[in-house]
Amino acid sequence: QVQLVESGGGYVQAGGSLRLSCAASGIIFRINDMGWYRQAPGKQRELVARISDVGSTNYADSVKGRFTISRDNARNTVSLQMNSLKPEDTAVYYCNADVSKCSRCSYYSNWGQGTQVTVSS
């Protein structure tokens, strides 16, 4: 089993900043891509940012220039620095990691439980 535990969500005024963190634990041989997704009420879950094991990143257009994703491979963690937050960033944010449990095992996508981010206008 692999567990992803998020932290750092909360309530902030527009223009403020928050930092989300996610730690992966359990039976882990290697983690490929890690990322953050979000889901606002009544909307589908959407990609916010992803980062590969060698540090290549991609971002949703709506967060480019405001959010920064990073990871620590030694600690199996991924973080999301969110600056200049807007009310439309309000959502539950989910951590995601593609994990293999052995050298010849397939990668499986794992999800955290989510952390609420609320941005007031």
mmCIF file of N, CA and C in Angstrom:
data_model
loop_
_atom_site.group_PDB
_atom_site.id
_atom_site.type_symbol
_atom_site.label_atom_id
_atom_site.label_comp_id
_atom_site.label_asym_id
_atom_site.label_seq_id
_atom_site.Cartn_x
_atom_site.Cartn_y
_atom_site.Cartn_z
ATOM 1 N N GLN A 1 0.827 -1.194 0.000
ATOM 2 C CA GLN A 1 0.000 0.000 0.000
ATOM 3 C C GLN A 1 0.867 1.252 0.000
ATOM 4 N N VAL A 2 0.382 2.264 -0.693
ATOM 5 C CA VAL A 2 1.034 3.556 -0.732
ATOM 6 C C VAL A 2 0.068 4.588 -0.177
ATOM 7 N N GLN A 3 0.569 5.424 0.701
ATOM 8 C CA GLN A 3 -0.249 6.499 1.262
ATOM 9 C C GLN A 3 0.340 7.841 0.858
ATOM 10 N N LEU A 4 -0.537 8.739 0.478
ATOM 11 C CA LEU A 4 -0.163 10.125 0.197
ATOM 12 C C LEU A 4 -0.897 11.005 1.186
ATOM 13 N N VAL A 5 -0.154 11.796 1.926
ATOM 14 C CA VAL A 5 -0.744 12.657 2.938
ATOM 15 C C VAL A 5 -0.420 14.109 2.616
ATOM 16 N N GLU A 6 -1.487 14.889 2.392
ATOM 17 C CA GLU A 6 -1.322 16.309 2.076
ATOM 18 C C GLU A 6 -1.409 17.150 3.336
ATOM 19 N N SER A 7 -0.789 18.317 3.275
ATOM 20 C CA SER A 7 -0.905 19.297 4.352
ATOM 21 C C SER A 7 -0.736 20.690 3.760
ATOM 22 N N GLY A 8 -1.183 21.690 4.512
ATOM 23 C CA GLY A 8 -0.932 23.064 4.114
ATOM 24 C C GLY A 8 -2.110 23.820 3.549
ATOM 25 N N GLY A 9 -3.243 23.185 3.396
ATOM 26 C CA GLY A 9 -4.399 23.909 2.913
ATOM 27 C C GLY A 9 -4.906 24.895 3.954
ATOM 28 N N GLY A 10 -5.880 25.697 3.548
ATOM 29 C CA GLY A 10 -6.444 26.645 4.509
ATOM 30 C C GLY A 10 -7.201 27.756 3.830
ATOM 31 N N TYR A 11 -7.350 28.819 4.582
ATOM 32 C CA TYR A 11 -8.140 29.973 4.157
ATOM 33 C C TYR A 11 -7.198 31.160 4.002
ATOM 34 N N VAL A 12 -7.322 31.863 2.872
ATOM 35 C CA VAL A 12 -6.456 33.010 2.628
ATOM 36 C C VAL A 12 -7.220 34.038 1.809
ATOM 37 N N GLN A 13 -6.854 35.287 1.966
ATOM 38 C CA GLN A 13 -7.471 36.340 1.160
ATOM 39 C C GLN A 13 -6.824 36.393 -0.218
ATOM 40 N N ALA A 14 -7.569 36.923 -1.158
ATOM 41 C CA ALA A 14 -7.045 37.067 -2.513
ATOM 42 C C ALA A 14 -5.727 37.842 -2.488
ATOM 43 N N GLY A 15 -4.776 37.352 -3.296
ATOM 44 C CA GLY A 15 -3.449 37.945 -3.310
ATOM 45 C C GLY A 15 -2.470 37.291 -2.358
ATOM 46 N N GLY A 16 -2.974 36.452 -1.482
ATOM 47 C CA GLY A 16 -2.138 35.785 -0.504
ATOM 48 C C GLY A 16 -1.461 34.542 -1.053
ATOM 49 N N SER A 17 -0.762 33.857 -0.165
ATOM 50 C CA SER A 17 0.007 32.676 -0.553
ATOM 51 C C SER A 17 -0.276 31.513 0.382
ATOM 52 N N LEU A 18 -0.148 30.318 -0.163
ATOM 53 C CA LEU A 18 -0.199 29.091 0.618
ATOM 54 C C LEU A 18 0.805 28.115 0.019
ATOM 55 N N ARG A 19 1.273 27.210 0.856
ATOM 56 C CA ARG A 19 2.175 26.160 0.385
ATOM 57 C C ARG A 19 1.589 24.808 0.765
ATOM 58 N N LEU A 20 1.372 23.975 -0.224
ATOM 59 C CA LEU A 20 0.881 22.627 0.004
ATOM 60 C C LEU A 20 2.047 21.645 -0.046
ATOM 61 N N SER A 21 1.968 20.637 0.800
ATOM 62 C CA SER A 21 2.982 19.588 0.795
ATOM 63 C C SER A 21 2.311 18.233 0.790
ATOM 64 N N CYS A 22 3.008 17.250 0.239
ATOM 65 C CA CYS A 22 2.480 15.895 0.170
ATOM 66 C C CYS A 22 3.629 14.917 0.368
ATOM 67 N N ALA A 23 3.430 13.982 1.265
ATOM 68 C CA ALA A 23 4.444 12.973 1.537
ATOM 69 C C ALA A 23 3.916 11.589 1.188
ATOM 70 N N ALA A 24 4.695 10.849 0.435
ATOM 71 C CA ALA A 24 4.335 9.484 0.068
ATOM 72 C C ALA A 24 5.059 8.507 0.979
ATOM 73 N N SER A 25 4.336 7.485 1.410
ATOM 74 C CA SER A 25 4.933 6.467 2.267
ATOM 75 C C SER A 25 4.339 5.110 1.928
ATOM 76 N N GLY A 26 4.984 4.066 2.438
ATOM 77 C CA GLY A 26 4.522 2.709 2.172
ATOM 78 C C GLY A 26 5.541 1.953 1.339
ATOM 79 N N ILE A 27 5.035 1.009 0.553
ATOM 80 C CA ILE A 27 5.913 0.177 -0.277
ATOM 81 C C ILE A 27 6.203 0.949 -1.564
ATOM 82 N N ILE A 28 7.380 1.558 -1.633
ATOM 83 C CA ILE A 28 7.758 2.405 -2.762
ATOM 84 C C ILE A 28 9.132 1.993 -3.258
ATOM 85 N N PHE A 29 9.202 1.601 -4.520
ATOM 86 C CA PHE A 29 10.506 1.362 -5.144
ATOM 87 C C PHE A 29 10.946 2.615 -5.878
ATOM 88 N N ARG A 30 10.020 3.155 -6.644
ATOM 89 C CA ARG A 30 10.343 4.359 -7.397
ATOM 90 C C ARG A 30 9.065 5.144 -7.665
ATOM 91 N N ILE A 31 9.187 6.463 -7.657
ATOM 92 C CA ILE A 31 8.084 7.341 -8.026
ATOM 93 C C ILE A 31 8.421 8.039 -9.318
ATOM 94 N N ASN A 32 7.536 7.944 -10.277
ATOM 95 C CA ASN A 32 7.740 8.622 -11.555
ATOM 96 C C ASN A 32 7.194 10.048 -11.429
ATOM 97 N N ASP A 33 6.133 10.365 -12.100
ATOM 98 C CA ASP A 33 5.561 11.703 -12.002
ATOM 99 C C ASP A 33 4.832 11.905 -10.680
ATOM 100 N N MET A 34 4.891 13.127 -10.183
ATOM 101 C CA MET A 34 4.072 13.548 -9.048
ATOM 102 C C MET A 34 3.334 14.811 -9.460
ATOM 103 N N GLY A 35 2.203 15.055 -8.838
ATOM 104 C CA GLY A 35 1.470 16.232 -9.257
ATOM 105 C C GLY A 35 0.393 16.655 -8.294
ATOM 106 N N TRP A 36 -0.212 17.779 -8.630
ATOM 107 C CA TRP A 36 -1.337 18.331 -7.890
ATOM 108 C C TRP A 36 -2.502 18.542 -8.843
ATOM 109 N N TYR A 37 -3.663 18.148 -8.383
ATOM 110 C CA TYR A 37 -4.911 18.358 -9.097
ATOM 111 C C TYR A 37 -5.856 19.082 -8.160
ATOM 112 N N ARG A 38 -6.912 19.658 -8.714
ATOM 113 C CA ARG A 38 -7.901 20.307 -7.859
ATOM 114 C C ARG A 38 -9.295 20.084 -8.412
ATOM 115 N N GLN A 39 -10.250 20.159 -7.494
ATOM 116 C CA GLN A 39 -11.645 19.998 -7.868
ATOM 117 C C GLN A 39 -12.483 21.004 -7.108
ATOM 118 N N ALA A 40 -13.102 21.878 -7.866
ATOM 119 C CA ALA A 40 -13.999 22.861 -7.280
ATOM 120 C C ALA A 40 -15.425 22.294 -7.272
ATOM 121 N N PRO A 41 -16.296 22.812 -6.418
ATOM 122 C CA PRO A 41 -17.668 22.302 -6.354
ATOM 123 C C PRO A 41 -18.347 22.356 -7.715
ATOM 124 N N GLY A 42 -18.939 21.249 -8.112
ATOM 125 C CA GLY A 42 -19.671 21.191 -9.370
ATOM 126 C C GLY A 42 -18.799 21.085 -10.607
ATOM 127 N N LYS A 43 -17.491 20.954 -10.416
ATOM 128 C CA LYS A 43 -16.586 20.878 -11.567
ATOM 129 C C LYS A 43 -15.788 19.583 -11.533
ATOM 130 N N GLN A 44 -15.213 19.240 -12.663
ATOM 131 C CA GLN A 44 -14.379 18.049 -12.739
ATOM 132 C C GLN A 44 -12.993 18.325 -12.153
ATOM 133 N N ARG A 45 -12.350 17.259 -11.714
ATOM 134 C CA ARG A 45 -10.989 17.390 -11.226
ATOM 135 C C ARG A 45 -10.091 17.790 -12.406
ATOM 136 N N GLU A 46 -9.183 18.729 -12.142
ATOM 137 C CA GLU A 46 -8.319 19.221 -13.209
ATOM 138 C C GLU A 46 -6.870 19.256 -12.751
ATOM 139 N N LEU A 47 -5.980 19.138 -13.719
ATOM 140 C CA LEU A 47 -4.551 19.226 -13.433
ATOM 141 C C LEU A 47 -4.188 20.651 -13.037
ATOM 142 N N VAL A 48 -3.373 20.762 -11.993
ATOM 143 C CA VAL A 48 -2.800 22.054 -11.617
ATOM 144 C C VAL A 48 -1.342 22.098 -12.074
ATOM 145 N N ALA A 49 -0.560 21.089 -11.664
ATOM 146 C CA ALA A 49 0.849 21.042 -12.021
ATOM 147 C C ALA A 49 1.370 19.622 -11.830
ATOM 148 N N ARG A 50 2.348 19.247 -12.654
ATOM 149 C CA ARG A 50 2.994 17.945 -12.523
ATOM 150 C C ARG A 50 4.496 18.129 -12.655
ATOM 151 N N ILE A 51 5.237 17.200 -12.055
ATOM 152 C CA ILE A 51 6.692 17.238 -12.123
ATOM 153 C C ILE A 51 7.208 15.814 -12.267
ATOM 154 N N SER A 52 8.146 15.649 -13.184
ATOM 155 C CA SER A 52 8.712 14.319 -13.418
ATOM 156 C C SER A 52 9.805 14.018 -12.401
ATOM 157 N N ASP A 53 10.322 12.808 -12.459
ATOM 158 C CA ASP A 53 11.365 12.427 -11.511
ATOM 159 C C ASP A 53 12.675 13.158 -11.776
ATOM 160 N N VAL A 54 12.815 13.738 -12.951
ATOM 161 C CA VAL A 54 14.031 14.508 -13.241
ATOM 162 C C VAL A 54 13.762 16.011 -13.214
ATOM 163 N N GLY A 55 12.567 16.392 -12.778
ATOM 164 C CA GLY A 55 12.289 17.802 -12.547
ATOM 165 C C GLY A 55 11.600 18.550 -13.666
ATOM 166 N N SER A 56 11.200 17.877 -14.713
ATOM 167 C CA SER A 56 10.436 18.562 -15.763
ATOM 168 C C SER A 56 9.039 18.862 -15.247
ATOM 169 N N THR A 57 8.571 20.061 -15.538
ATOM 170 C CA THR A 57 7.286 20.499 -14.997
ATOM 171 C C THR A 57 6.320 20.908 -16.097
ATOM 172 N N ASN A 58 5.039 20.814 -15.778
ATOM 173 C CA ASN A 58 4.030 21.430 -16.618
ATOM 174 C C ASN A 58 2.911 21.941 -15.719
ATOM 175 N N TYR A 59 2.304 23.031 -16.156
ATOM 176 C CA TYR A 59 1.315 23.743 -15.368
ATOM 177 C C TYR A 59 0.060 24.004 -16.184
ATOM 178 N N ALA A 60 -1.052 24.074 -15.486
ATOM 179 C CA ALA A 60 -2.266 24.577 -16.117
ATOM 180 C C ALA A 60 -2.056 26.043 -16.469
ATOM 181 N N ASP A 61 -2.632 26.476 -17.576
ATOM 182 C CA ASP A 61 -2.465 27.868 -18.000
ATOM 183 C C ASP A 61 -2.929 28.842 -16.924
ATOM 184 N N SER A 62 -3.944 28.457 -16.190
ATOM 185 C CA SER A 62 -4.538 29.357 -15.206
ATOM 186 C C SER A 62 -3.626 29.636 -14.006
ATOM 187 N N VAL A 63 -2.592 28.818 -13.812
ATOM 188 C CA VAL A 63 -1.721 29.004 -12.651
ATOM 189 C C VAL A 63 -0.291 29.355 -13.034
ATOM 190 N N LYS A 64 0.016 29.366 -14.318
ATOM 191 C CA LYS A 64 1.377 29.670 -14.747
ATOM 192 C C LYS A 64 1.808 31.045 -14.250
ATOM 193 N N GLY A 65 3.022 31.093 -13.715
ATOM 194 C CA GLY A 65 3.542 32.352 -13.195
ATOM 195 C C GLY A 65 3.136 32.638 -11.761
ATOM 196 N N ARG A 66 2.199 31.869 -11.229
ATOM 197 C CA ARG A 66 1.745 32.076 -9.839
ATOM 198 C C ARG A 66 2.086 30.889 -8.944
ATOM 199 N N PHE A 67 2.029 29.685 -9.491
ATOM 200 C CA PHE A 67 2.270 28.471 -8.715
ATOM 201 C C PHE A 67 3.596 27.852 -9.141
ATOM 202 N N THR A 68 4.266 27.219 -8.179
ATOM 203 C CA THR A 68 5.518 26.522 -8.455
ATOM 204 C C THR A 68 5.491 25.148 -7.782
ATOM 205 N N ILE A 69 5.721 24.120 -8.580
ATOM 206 C CA ILE A 69 5.771 22.758 -8.045
ATOM 207 C C ILE A 69 7.224 22.341 -7.877
ATOM 208 N N SER A 70 7.487 21.593 -6.817
ATOM 209 C CA SER A 70 8.838 21.084 -6.573
ATOM 210 C C SER A 70 8.728 19.733 -5.881
ATOM 211 N N ARG A 71 9.822 19.001 -5.870
ATOM 212 C CA ARG A 71 9.809 17.692 -5.215
ATOM 213 C C ARG A 71 11.165 17.378 -4.609
ATOM 214 N N ASP A 72 11.127 16.504 -3.626
ATOM 215 C CA ASP A 72 12.337 16.009 -2.987
ATOM 216 C C ASP A 72 12.328 14.496 -3.161
ATOM 217 N N ASN A 73 13.128 13.988 -4.078
ATOM 218 C CA ASN A 73 13.092 12.555 -4.377
ATOM 219 C C ASN A 73 13.569 11.714 -3.204
ATOM 220 N N ALA A 74 14.484 12.233 -2.435
ATOM 221 C CA ALA A 74 15.011 11.476 -1.295
ATOM 222 C C ALA A 74 13.951 11.278 -0.218
ATOM 223 N N ARG A 75 13.040 12.210 -0.120
ATOM 224 C CA ARG A 75 12.002 12.144 0.921
ATOM 225 C C ARG A 75 10.636 11.771 0.371
ATOM 226 N N ASN A 76 10.554 11.558 -0.936
ATOM 227 C CA ASN A 76 9.272 11.210 -1.582
ATOM 228 C C ASN A 76 8.196 12.253 -1.284
ATOM 229 N N THR A 77 8.571 13.496 -1.427
ATOM 230 C CA THR A 77 7.617 14.572 -1.186
ATOM 231 C C THR A 77 7.477 15.464 -2.416
ATOM 232 N N VAL A 78 6.332 16.099 -2.507
ATOM 233 C CA VAL A 78 6.071 17.083 -3.546
ATOM 234 C C VAL A 78 5.369 18.266 -2.892
ATOM 235 N N SER A 79 5.713 19.465 -3.346
ATOM 236 C CA SER A 79 5.138 20.674 -2.782
ATOM 237 C C SER A 79 4.585 21.569 -3.881
ATOM 238 N N LEU A 80 3.674 22.422 -3.491
ATOM 239 C CA LEU A 80 3.097 23.388 -4.426
ATOM 240 C C LEU A 80 3.061 24.741 -3.730
ATOM 241 N N GLN A 81 3.887 25.658 -4.192
ATOM 242 C CA GLN A 81 3.880 27.025 -3.681
ATOM 243 C C GLN A 81 2.878 27.827 -4.498
ATOM 244 N N MET A 82 1.885 28.373 -3.835
ATOM 245 C CA MET A 82 0.819 29.097 -4.526
ATOM 246 C C MET A 82 0.854 30.556 -4.105
ATOM 247 N N ASN A 83 1.136 31.427 -5.040
ATOM 248 C CA ASN A 83 1.199 32.865 -4.789
ATOM 249 C C ASN A 83 0.110 33.573 -5.576
ATOM 250 N N SER A 84 -0.155 34.795 -5.198
ATOM 251 C CA SER A 84 -1.159 35.624 -5.882
ATOM 252 C C SER A 84 -2.461 34.859 -6.059
ATOM 253 N N LEU A 85 -2.915 34.260 -4.993
ATOM 254 C CA LEU A 85 -4.112 33.425 -5.067
ATOM 255 C C LEU A 85 -5.353 34.236 -5.413
ATOM 256 N N LYS A 86 -6.245 33.592 -6.165
ATOM 257 C CA LYS A 86 -7.481 34.211 -6.614
ATOM 258 C C LYS A 86 -8.664 33.401 -6.084
ATOM 259 N N PRO A 87 -9.827 34.017 -5.968
ATOM 260 C CA PRO A 87 -11.002 33.259 -5.517
ATOM 261 C C PRO A 87 -11.269 32.025 -6.382
ATOM 262 N N GLU A 88 -10.971 32.105 -7.661
ATOM 263 C CA GLU A 88 -11.202 30.962 -8.543
ATOM 264 C C GLU A 88 -10.226 29.810 -8.302
ATOM 265 N N ASP A 89 -9.245 29.999 -7.439
ATOM 266 C CA ASP A 89 -8.354 28.906 -7.046
ATOM 267 C C ASP A 89 -8.968 28.060 -5.930
ATOM 268 N N THR A 90 -10.087 28.492 -5.409
ATOM 269 C CA THR A 90 -10.747 27.749 -4.346
ATOM 270 C C THR A 90 -11.155 26.360 -4.823
ATOM 271 N N ALA A 91 -10.713 25.356 -4.100
ATOM 272 C CA ALA A 91 -10.978 23.969 -4.497
ATOM 273 C C ALA A 91 -10.382 23.029 -3.455
ATOM 274 N N VAL A 92 -10.692 21.768 -3.601
ATOM 275 C CA VAL A 92 -9.967 20.735 -2.872
ATOM 276 C C VAL A 92 -8.780 20.327 -3.741
ATOM 277 N N TYR A 93 -7.599 20.353 -3.170
ATOM 278 C CA TYR A 93 -6.384 20.031 -3.902
ATOM 279 C C TYR A 93 -5.916 18.618 -3.534
ATOM 280 N N TYR A 94 -5.633 17.842 -4.561
ATOM 281 C CA TYR A 94 -5.246 16.443 -4.383
ATOM 282 C C TYR A 94 -3.823 16.215 -4.882
ATOM 283 N N CYS A 95 -3.085 15.483 -4.096
ATOM 284 C CA CYS A 95 -1.749 15.045 -4.487
ATOM 285 C C CYS A 95 -1.866 13.739 -5.272
ATOM 286 N N ASN A 96 -1.002 13.577 -6.254
ATOM 287 C CA ASN A 96 -1.003 12.374 -7.076
ATOM 288 C C ASN A 96 0.433 11.920 -7.305
ATOM 289 N N ALA A 97 0.644 10.610 -7.307
ATOM 290 C CA ALA A 97 1.984 10.078 -7.566
ATOM 291 C C ALA A 97 1.877 8.746 -8.296
ATOM 292 N N ASP A 98 2.716 8.573 -9.298
ATOM 293 C CA ASP A 98 2.789 7.303 -10.034
ATOM 294 C C ASP A 98 3.918 6.486 -9.422
ATOM 295 N N VAL A 99 3.540 5.378 -8.770
ATOM 296 C CA VAL A 99 4.471 4.632 -7.925
ATOM 297 C C VAL A 99 4.618 3.191 -8.417
ATOM 298 N N SER A 100 5.857 2.719 -8.415
ATOM 299 C CA SER A 100 6.086 1.294 -8.635
ATOM 300 C C SER A 100 6.643 0.696 -7.347
ATOM 301 N N LYS A 101 6.313 -0.556 -7.089
ATOM 302 C CA LYS A 101 6.695 -1.192 -5.830
ATOM 303 C C LYS A 101 7.912 -2.097 -5.954
ATOM 304 N N CYS A 102 8.375 -2.318 -7.173
ATOM 305 C CA CYS A 102 9.567 -3.135 -7.374
ATOM 306 C C CYS A 102 10.163 -2.783 -8.726
ATOM 307 N N SER A 103 11.344 -3.318 -9.000
ATOM 308 C CA SER A 103 12.064 -2.923 -10.204
ATOM 309 C C SER A 103 11.352 -3.337 -11.482
ATOM 310 N N ARG A 104 10.573 -4.405 -11.442
ATOM 311 C CA ARG A 104 9.862 -4.856 -12.639
ATOM 312 C C ARG A 104 8.356 -4.638 -12.540
ATOM 313 N N CYS A 105 7.947 -3.883 -11.544
ATOM 314 C CA CYS A 105 6.519 -3.650 -11.339
ATOM 315 C C CYS A 105 6.031 -2.495 -12.189
ATOM 316 N N SER A 106 4.763 -2.526 -12.486
ATOM 317 C CA SER A 106 4.137 -1.411 -13.201
ATOM 318 C C SER A 106 3.953 -0.229 -12.259
ATOM 319 N N TYR A 107 3.773 0.926 -12.856
ATOM 320 C CA TYR A 107 3.464 2.124 -12.077
ATOM 321 C C TYR A 107 1.953 2.223 -11.903
ATOM 322 N N TYR A 108 1.546 2.598 -10.716
ATOM 323 C CA TYR A 108 0.135 2.806 -10.430
ATOM 324 C C TYR A 108 -0.062 4.214 -9.893
ATOM 325 N N SER A 109 -1.183 4.794 -10.273
ATOM 326 C CA SER A 109 -1.499 6.150 -9.831
ATOM 327 C C SER A 109 -2.120 6.105 -8.442
ATOM 328 N N ASN A 110 -1.601 6.904 -7.542
ATOM 329 C CA ASN A 110 -2.089 6.981 -6.175
ATOM 330 C C ASN A 110 -2.526 8.408 -5.854
ATOM 331 N N TRP A 111 -3.549 8.513 -5.028
ATOM 332 C CA TRP A 111 -4.133 9.812 -4.690
ATOM 333 C C TRP A 111 -4.159 10.025 -3.184
ATOM 334 N N GLY A 112 -3.976 11.274 -2.809
ATOM 335 C CA GLY A 112 -4.188 11.652 -1.425
ATOM 336 C C GLY A 112 -5.649 11.924 -1.164
ATOM 337 N N GLN A 113 -5.955 12.244 0.091
ATOM 338 C CA GLN A 113 -7.346 12.472 0.483
ATOM 339 C C GLN A 113 -7.828 13.871 0.130
ATOM 340 N N GLY A 114 -6.924 14.760 -0.135
ATOM 341 C CA GLY A 114 -7.300 16.117 -0.512
ATOM 342 C C GLY A 114 -7.193 17.097 0.643
ATOM 343 N N THR A 115 -6.912 18.333 0.293
ATOM 344 C CA THR A 115 -6.852 19.401 1.285
ATOM 345 C C THR A 115 -7.569 20.628 0.719
ATOM 346 N N GLN A 116 -8.380 21.248 1.542
ATOM 347 C CA GLN A 116 -9.203 22.368 1.084
ATOM 348 C C GLN A 116 -8.387 23.659 1.043
ATOM 349 N N VAL A 117 -8.520 24.367 -0.064
ATOM 350 C CA VAL A 117 -7.957 25.717 -0.204
ATOM 351 C C VAL A 117 -9.117 26.652 -0.506
ATOM 352 N N THR A 118 -9.274 27.674 0.318
ATOM 353 C CA THR A 118 -10.337 28.644 0.138
ATOM 354 C C THR A 118 -9.727 30.034 0.048
ATOM 355 N N VAL A 119 -10.040 30.737 -1.042
ATOM 356 C CA VAL A 119 -9.517 32.081 -1.258
ATOM 357 C C VAL A 119 -10.691 33.053 -1.273
ATOM 358 N N SER A 120 -10.674 33.990 -0.371
ATOM 359 C CA SER A 120 -11.774 34.952 -0.277
ATOM 360 C C SER A 120 -11.443 36.211 -1.083
ATOM 361 N N SER A 121 -12.482 36.842 -1.591
ATOM 362 C CA SER A 121 -12.275 38.064 -2.397
ATOM 363 C C SER A 121 -12.248 39.289 -1.530
#
